[in-house]
mmCIF file with all atom_site columns, C-alpha atoms in Angstrom:
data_model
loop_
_atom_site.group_PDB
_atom_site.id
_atom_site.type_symbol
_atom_site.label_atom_id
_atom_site.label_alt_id
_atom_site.label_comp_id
_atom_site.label_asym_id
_atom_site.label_entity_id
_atom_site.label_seq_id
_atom_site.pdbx_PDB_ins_code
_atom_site.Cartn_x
_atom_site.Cartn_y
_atom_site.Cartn_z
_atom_site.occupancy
_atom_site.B_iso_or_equiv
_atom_site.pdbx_formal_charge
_atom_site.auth_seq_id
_atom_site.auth_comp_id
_atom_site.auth_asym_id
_atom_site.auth_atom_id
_atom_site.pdbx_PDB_model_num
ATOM 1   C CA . UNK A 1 1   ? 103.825 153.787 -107.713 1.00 51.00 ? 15  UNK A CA 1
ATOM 2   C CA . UNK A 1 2   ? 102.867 151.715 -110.653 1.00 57.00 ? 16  UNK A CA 1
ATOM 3   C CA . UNK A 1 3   ? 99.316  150.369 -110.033 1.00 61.00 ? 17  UNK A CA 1
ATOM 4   C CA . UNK A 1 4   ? 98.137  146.300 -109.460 1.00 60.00 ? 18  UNK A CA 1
ATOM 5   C CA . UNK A 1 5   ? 96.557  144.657 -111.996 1.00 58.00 ? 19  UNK A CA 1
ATOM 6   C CA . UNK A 1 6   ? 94.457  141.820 -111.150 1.00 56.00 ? 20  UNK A CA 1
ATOM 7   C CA . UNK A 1 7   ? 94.832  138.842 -113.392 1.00 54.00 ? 21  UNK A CA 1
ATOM 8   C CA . UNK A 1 8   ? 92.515  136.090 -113.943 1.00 53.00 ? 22  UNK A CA 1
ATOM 9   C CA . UNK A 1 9   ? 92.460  132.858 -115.852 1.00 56.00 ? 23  UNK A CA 1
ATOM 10  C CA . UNK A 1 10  ? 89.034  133.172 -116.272 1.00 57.00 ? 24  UNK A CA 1
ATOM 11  C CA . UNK A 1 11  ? 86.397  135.646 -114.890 1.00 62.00 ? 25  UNK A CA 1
ATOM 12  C CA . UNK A 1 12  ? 84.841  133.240 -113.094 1.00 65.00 ? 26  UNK A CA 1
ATOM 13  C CA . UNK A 1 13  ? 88.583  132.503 -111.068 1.00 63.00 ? 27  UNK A CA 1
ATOM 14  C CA . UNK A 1 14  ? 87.751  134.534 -107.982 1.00 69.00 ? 28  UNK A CA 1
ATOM 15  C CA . UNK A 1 15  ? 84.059  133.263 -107.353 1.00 71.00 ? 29  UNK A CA 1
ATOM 16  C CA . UNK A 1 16  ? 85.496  129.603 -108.014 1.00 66.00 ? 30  UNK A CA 1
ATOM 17  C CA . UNK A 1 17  ? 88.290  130.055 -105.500 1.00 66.00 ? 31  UNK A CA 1
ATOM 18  C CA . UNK A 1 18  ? 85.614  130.865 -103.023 1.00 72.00 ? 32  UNK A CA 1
ATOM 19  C CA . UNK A 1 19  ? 83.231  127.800 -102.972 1.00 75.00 ? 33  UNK A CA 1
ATOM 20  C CA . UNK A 1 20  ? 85.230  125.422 -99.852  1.00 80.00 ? 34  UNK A CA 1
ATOM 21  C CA . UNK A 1 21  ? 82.940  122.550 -101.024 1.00 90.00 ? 35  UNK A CA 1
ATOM 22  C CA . UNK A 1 22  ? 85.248  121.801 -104.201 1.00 91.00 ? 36  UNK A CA 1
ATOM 23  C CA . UNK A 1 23  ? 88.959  120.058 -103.462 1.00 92.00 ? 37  UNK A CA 1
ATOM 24  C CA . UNK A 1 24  ? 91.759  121.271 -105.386 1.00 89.00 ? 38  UNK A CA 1
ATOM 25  C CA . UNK A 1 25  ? 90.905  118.952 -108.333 1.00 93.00 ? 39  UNK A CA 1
ATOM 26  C CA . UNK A 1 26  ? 87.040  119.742 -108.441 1.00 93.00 ? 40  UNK A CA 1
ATOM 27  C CA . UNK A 1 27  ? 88.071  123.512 -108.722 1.00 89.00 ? 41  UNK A CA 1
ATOM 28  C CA . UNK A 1 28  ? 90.582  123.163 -111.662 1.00 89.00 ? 42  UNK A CA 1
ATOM 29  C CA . UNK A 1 29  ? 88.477  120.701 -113.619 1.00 93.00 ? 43  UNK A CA 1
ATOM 30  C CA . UNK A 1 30  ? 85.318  123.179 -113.244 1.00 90.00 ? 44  UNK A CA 1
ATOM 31  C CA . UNK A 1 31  ? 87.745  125.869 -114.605 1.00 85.00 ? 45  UNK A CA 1
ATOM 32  C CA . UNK A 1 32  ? 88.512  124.066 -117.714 1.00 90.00 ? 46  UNK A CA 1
ATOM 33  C CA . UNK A 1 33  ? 85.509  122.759 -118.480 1.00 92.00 ? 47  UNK A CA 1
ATOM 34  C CA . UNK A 1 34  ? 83.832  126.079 -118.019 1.00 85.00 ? 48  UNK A CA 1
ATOM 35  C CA . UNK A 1 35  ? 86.947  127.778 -120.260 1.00 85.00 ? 49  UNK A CA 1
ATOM 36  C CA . UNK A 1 36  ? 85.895  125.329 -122.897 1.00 91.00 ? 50  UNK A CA 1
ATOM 37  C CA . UNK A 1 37  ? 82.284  125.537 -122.179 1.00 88.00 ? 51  UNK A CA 1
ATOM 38  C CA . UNK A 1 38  ? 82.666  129.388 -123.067 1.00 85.00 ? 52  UNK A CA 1
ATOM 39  C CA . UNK A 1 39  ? 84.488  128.954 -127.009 1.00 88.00 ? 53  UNK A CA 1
ATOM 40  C CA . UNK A 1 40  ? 81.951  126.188 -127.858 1.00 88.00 ? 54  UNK A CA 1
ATOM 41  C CA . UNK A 1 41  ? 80.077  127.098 -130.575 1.00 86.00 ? 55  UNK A CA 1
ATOM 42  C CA . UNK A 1 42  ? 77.070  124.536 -129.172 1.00 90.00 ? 56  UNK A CA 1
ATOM 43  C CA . UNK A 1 43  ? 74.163  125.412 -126.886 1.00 90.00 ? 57  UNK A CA 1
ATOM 44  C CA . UNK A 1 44  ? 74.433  122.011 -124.924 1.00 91.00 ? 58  UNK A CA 1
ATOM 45  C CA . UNK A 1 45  ? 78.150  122.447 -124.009 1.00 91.00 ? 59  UNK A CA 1
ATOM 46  C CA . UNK A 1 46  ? 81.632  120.851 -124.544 1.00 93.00 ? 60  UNK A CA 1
ATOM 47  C CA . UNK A 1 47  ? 81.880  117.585 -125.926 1.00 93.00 ? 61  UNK A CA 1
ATOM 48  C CA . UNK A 1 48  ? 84.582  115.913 -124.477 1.00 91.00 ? 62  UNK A CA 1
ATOM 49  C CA . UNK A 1 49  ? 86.199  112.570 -123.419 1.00 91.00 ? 63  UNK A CA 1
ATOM 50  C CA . UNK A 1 50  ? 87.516  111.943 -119.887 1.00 92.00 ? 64  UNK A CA 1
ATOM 51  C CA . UNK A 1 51  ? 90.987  110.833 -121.308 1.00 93.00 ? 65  UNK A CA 1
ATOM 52  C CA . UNK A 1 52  ? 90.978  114.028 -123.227 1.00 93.00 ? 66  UNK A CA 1
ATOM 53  C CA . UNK A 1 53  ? 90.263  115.934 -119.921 1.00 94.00 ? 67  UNK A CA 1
ATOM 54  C CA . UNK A 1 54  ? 92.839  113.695 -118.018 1.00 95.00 ? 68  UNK A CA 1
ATOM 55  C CA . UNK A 1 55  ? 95.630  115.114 -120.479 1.00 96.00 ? 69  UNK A CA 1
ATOM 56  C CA . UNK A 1 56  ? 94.265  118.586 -119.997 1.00 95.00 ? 70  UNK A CA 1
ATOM 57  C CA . UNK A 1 57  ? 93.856  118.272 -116.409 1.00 95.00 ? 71  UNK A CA 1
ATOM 58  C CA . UNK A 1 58  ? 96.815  115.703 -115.441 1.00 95.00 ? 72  UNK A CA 1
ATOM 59  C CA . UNK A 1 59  ? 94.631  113.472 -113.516 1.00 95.00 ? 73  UNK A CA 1
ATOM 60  C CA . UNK A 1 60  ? 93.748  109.682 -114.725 1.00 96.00 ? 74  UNK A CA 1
ATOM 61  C CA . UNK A 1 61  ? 90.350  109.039 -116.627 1.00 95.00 ? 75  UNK A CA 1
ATOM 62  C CA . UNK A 1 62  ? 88.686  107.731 -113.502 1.00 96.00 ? 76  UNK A CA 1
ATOM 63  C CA . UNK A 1 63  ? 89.633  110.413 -111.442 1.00 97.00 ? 77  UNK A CA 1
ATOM 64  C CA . UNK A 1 64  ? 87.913  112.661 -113.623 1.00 96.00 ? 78  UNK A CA 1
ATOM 65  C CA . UNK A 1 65  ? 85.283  110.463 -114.302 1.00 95.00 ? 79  UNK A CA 1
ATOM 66  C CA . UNK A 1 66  ? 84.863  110.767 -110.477 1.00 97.00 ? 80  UNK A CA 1
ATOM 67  C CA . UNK A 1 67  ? 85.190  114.458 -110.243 1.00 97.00 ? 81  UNK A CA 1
ATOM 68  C CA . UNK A 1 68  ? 82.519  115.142 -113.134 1.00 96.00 ? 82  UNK A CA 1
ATOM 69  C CA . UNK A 1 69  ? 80.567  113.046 -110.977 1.00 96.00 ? 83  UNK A CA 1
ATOM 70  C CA . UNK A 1 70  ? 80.742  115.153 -107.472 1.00 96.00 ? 84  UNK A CA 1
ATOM 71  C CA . UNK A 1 71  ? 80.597  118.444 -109.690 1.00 95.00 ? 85  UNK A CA 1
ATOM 72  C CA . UNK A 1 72  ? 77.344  117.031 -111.624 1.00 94.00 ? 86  UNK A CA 1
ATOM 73  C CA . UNK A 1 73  ? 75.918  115.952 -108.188 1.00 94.00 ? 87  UNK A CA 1
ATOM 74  C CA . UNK A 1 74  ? 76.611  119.237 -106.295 1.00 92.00 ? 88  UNK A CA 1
ATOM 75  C CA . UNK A 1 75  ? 75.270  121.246 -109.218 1.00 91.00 ? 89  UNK A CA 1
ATOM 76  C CA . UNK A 1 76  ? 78.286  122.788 -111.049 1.00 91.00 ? 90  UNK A CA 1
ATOM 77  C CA . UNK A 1 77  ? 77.656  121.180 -114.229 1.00 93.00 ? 91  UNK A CA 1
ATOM 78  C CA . UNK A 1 78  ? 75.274  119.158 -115.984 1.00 93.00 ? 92  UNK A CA 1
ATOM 79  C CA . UNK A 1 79  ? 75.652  116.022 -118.557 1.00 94.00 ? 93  UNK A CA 1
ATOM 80  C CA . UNK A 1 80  ? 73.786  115.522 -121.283 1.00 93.00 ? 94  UNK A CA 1
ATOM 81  C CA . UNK A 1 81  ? 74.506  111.785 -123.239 1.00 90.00 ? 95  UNK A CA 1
ATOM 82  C CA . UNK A 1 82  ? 74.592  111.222 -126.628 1.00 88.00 ? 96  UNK A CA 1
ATOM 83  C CA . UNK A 1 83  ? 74.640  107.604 -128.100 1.00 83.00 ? 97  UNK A CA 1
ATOM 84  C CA . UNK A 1 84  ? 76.719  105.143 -125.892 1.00 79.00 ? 98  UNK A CA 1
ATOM 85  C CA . UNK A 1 85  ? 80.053  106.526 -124.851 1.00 77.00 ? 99  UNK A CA 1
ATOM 86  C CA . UNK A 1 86  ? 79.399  110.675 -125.731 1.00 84.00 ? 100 UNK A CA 1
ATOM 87  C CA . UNK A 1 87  ? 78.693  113.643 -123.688 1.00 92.00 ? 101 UNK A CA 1
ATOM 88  C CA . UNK A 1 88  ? 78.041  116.955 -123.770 1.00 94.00 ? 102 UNK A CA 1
ATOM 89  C CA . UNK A 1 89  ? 79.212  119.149 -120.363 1.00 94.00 ? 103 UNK A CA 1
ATOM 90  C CA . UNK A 1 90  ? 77.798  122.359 -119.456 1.00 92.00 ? 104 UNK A CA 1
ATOM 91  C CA . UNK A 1 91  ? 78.626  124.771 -116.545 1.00 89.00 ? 105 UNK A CA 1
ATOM 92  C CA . UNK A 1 92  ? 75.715  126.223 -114.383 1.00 81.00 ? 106 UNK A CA 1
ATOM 93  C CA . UNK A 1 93  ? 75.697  130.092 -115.888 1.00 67.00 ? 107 UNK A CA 1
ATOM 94  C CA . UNK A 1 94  ? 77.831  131.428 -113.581 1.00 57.00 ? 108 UNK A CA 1
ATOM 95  C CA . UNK A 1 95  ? 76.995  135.127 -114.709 1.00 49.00 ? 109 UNK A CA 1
ATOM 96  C CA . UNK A 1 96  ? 73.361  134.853 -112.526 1.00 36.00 ? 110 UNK A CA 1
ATOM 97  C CA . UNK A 1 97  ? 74.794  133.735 -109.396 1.00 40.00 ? 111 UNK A CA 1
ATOM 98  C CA . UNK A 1 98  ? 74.120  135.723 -106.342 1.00 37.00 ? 112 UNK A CA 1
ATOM 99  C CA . UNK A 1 99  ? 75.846  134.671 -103.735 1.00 38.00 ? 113 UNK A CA 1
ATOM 100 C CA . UNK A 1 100 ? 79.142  135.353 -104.390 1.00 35.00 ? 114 UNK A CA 1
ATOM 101 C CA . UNK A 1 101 ? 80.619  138.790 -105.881 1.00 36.00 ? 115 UNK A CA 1
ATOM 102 C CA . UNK A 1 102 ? 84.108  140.187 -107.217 1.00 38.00 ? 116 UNK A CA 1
ATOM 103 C CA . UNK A 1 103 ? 86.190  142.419 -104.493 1.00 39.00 ? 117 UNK A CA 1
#
């Protein structure tokens, strides 16, 4: 008998999955944004526009505008601004949390 493989988008997939305080579209937007929080090369995070989200994502710039909103205020993520219109997004370090843990 050949043996399972479990396969992940990311290695976070499994913990994410798990938190029933994020919809559907809070959970896939915190998987992206900590995907590209992981291959930037900057310390504060991923610089990135909400209409360059919304074509990642498939939602509409104000629906992610909202969701980046409910992650930022439940503690997922964290925005730093720079100058009028940028941002830089950061996942909480997912690597230290202790409440949830990979079956």
């Amino acid at each position: 008998m050949a043996q399972e493989k479990e396969i992940h988008f990311t290695g976070y997939e499994k913990q994410i999955s798990n938190w029933t305080d994020l919809i559907p579209a809070e959970r896939f937007t915190l998987l992206v944004l900590q995907t590209l929080t992981e291959v930037s090369k900057d310390p504060r995070g991923t610089y990135i526009t909400n209409d360059r989200l919304s074509n990642i994502i498939g939602l509409s710039p104000t629906r992610i505008s909202s969701t980046i909103t409910k992650l930022k205020k439940k503690g997922y993520i964290t925005v730093q601004r720079v100058g009028a219109t940028g941002r830089y997004i950061k996942t909480r370090d997912y690597n230290h949390a202790t409440l949830y843990t990979y079956h």
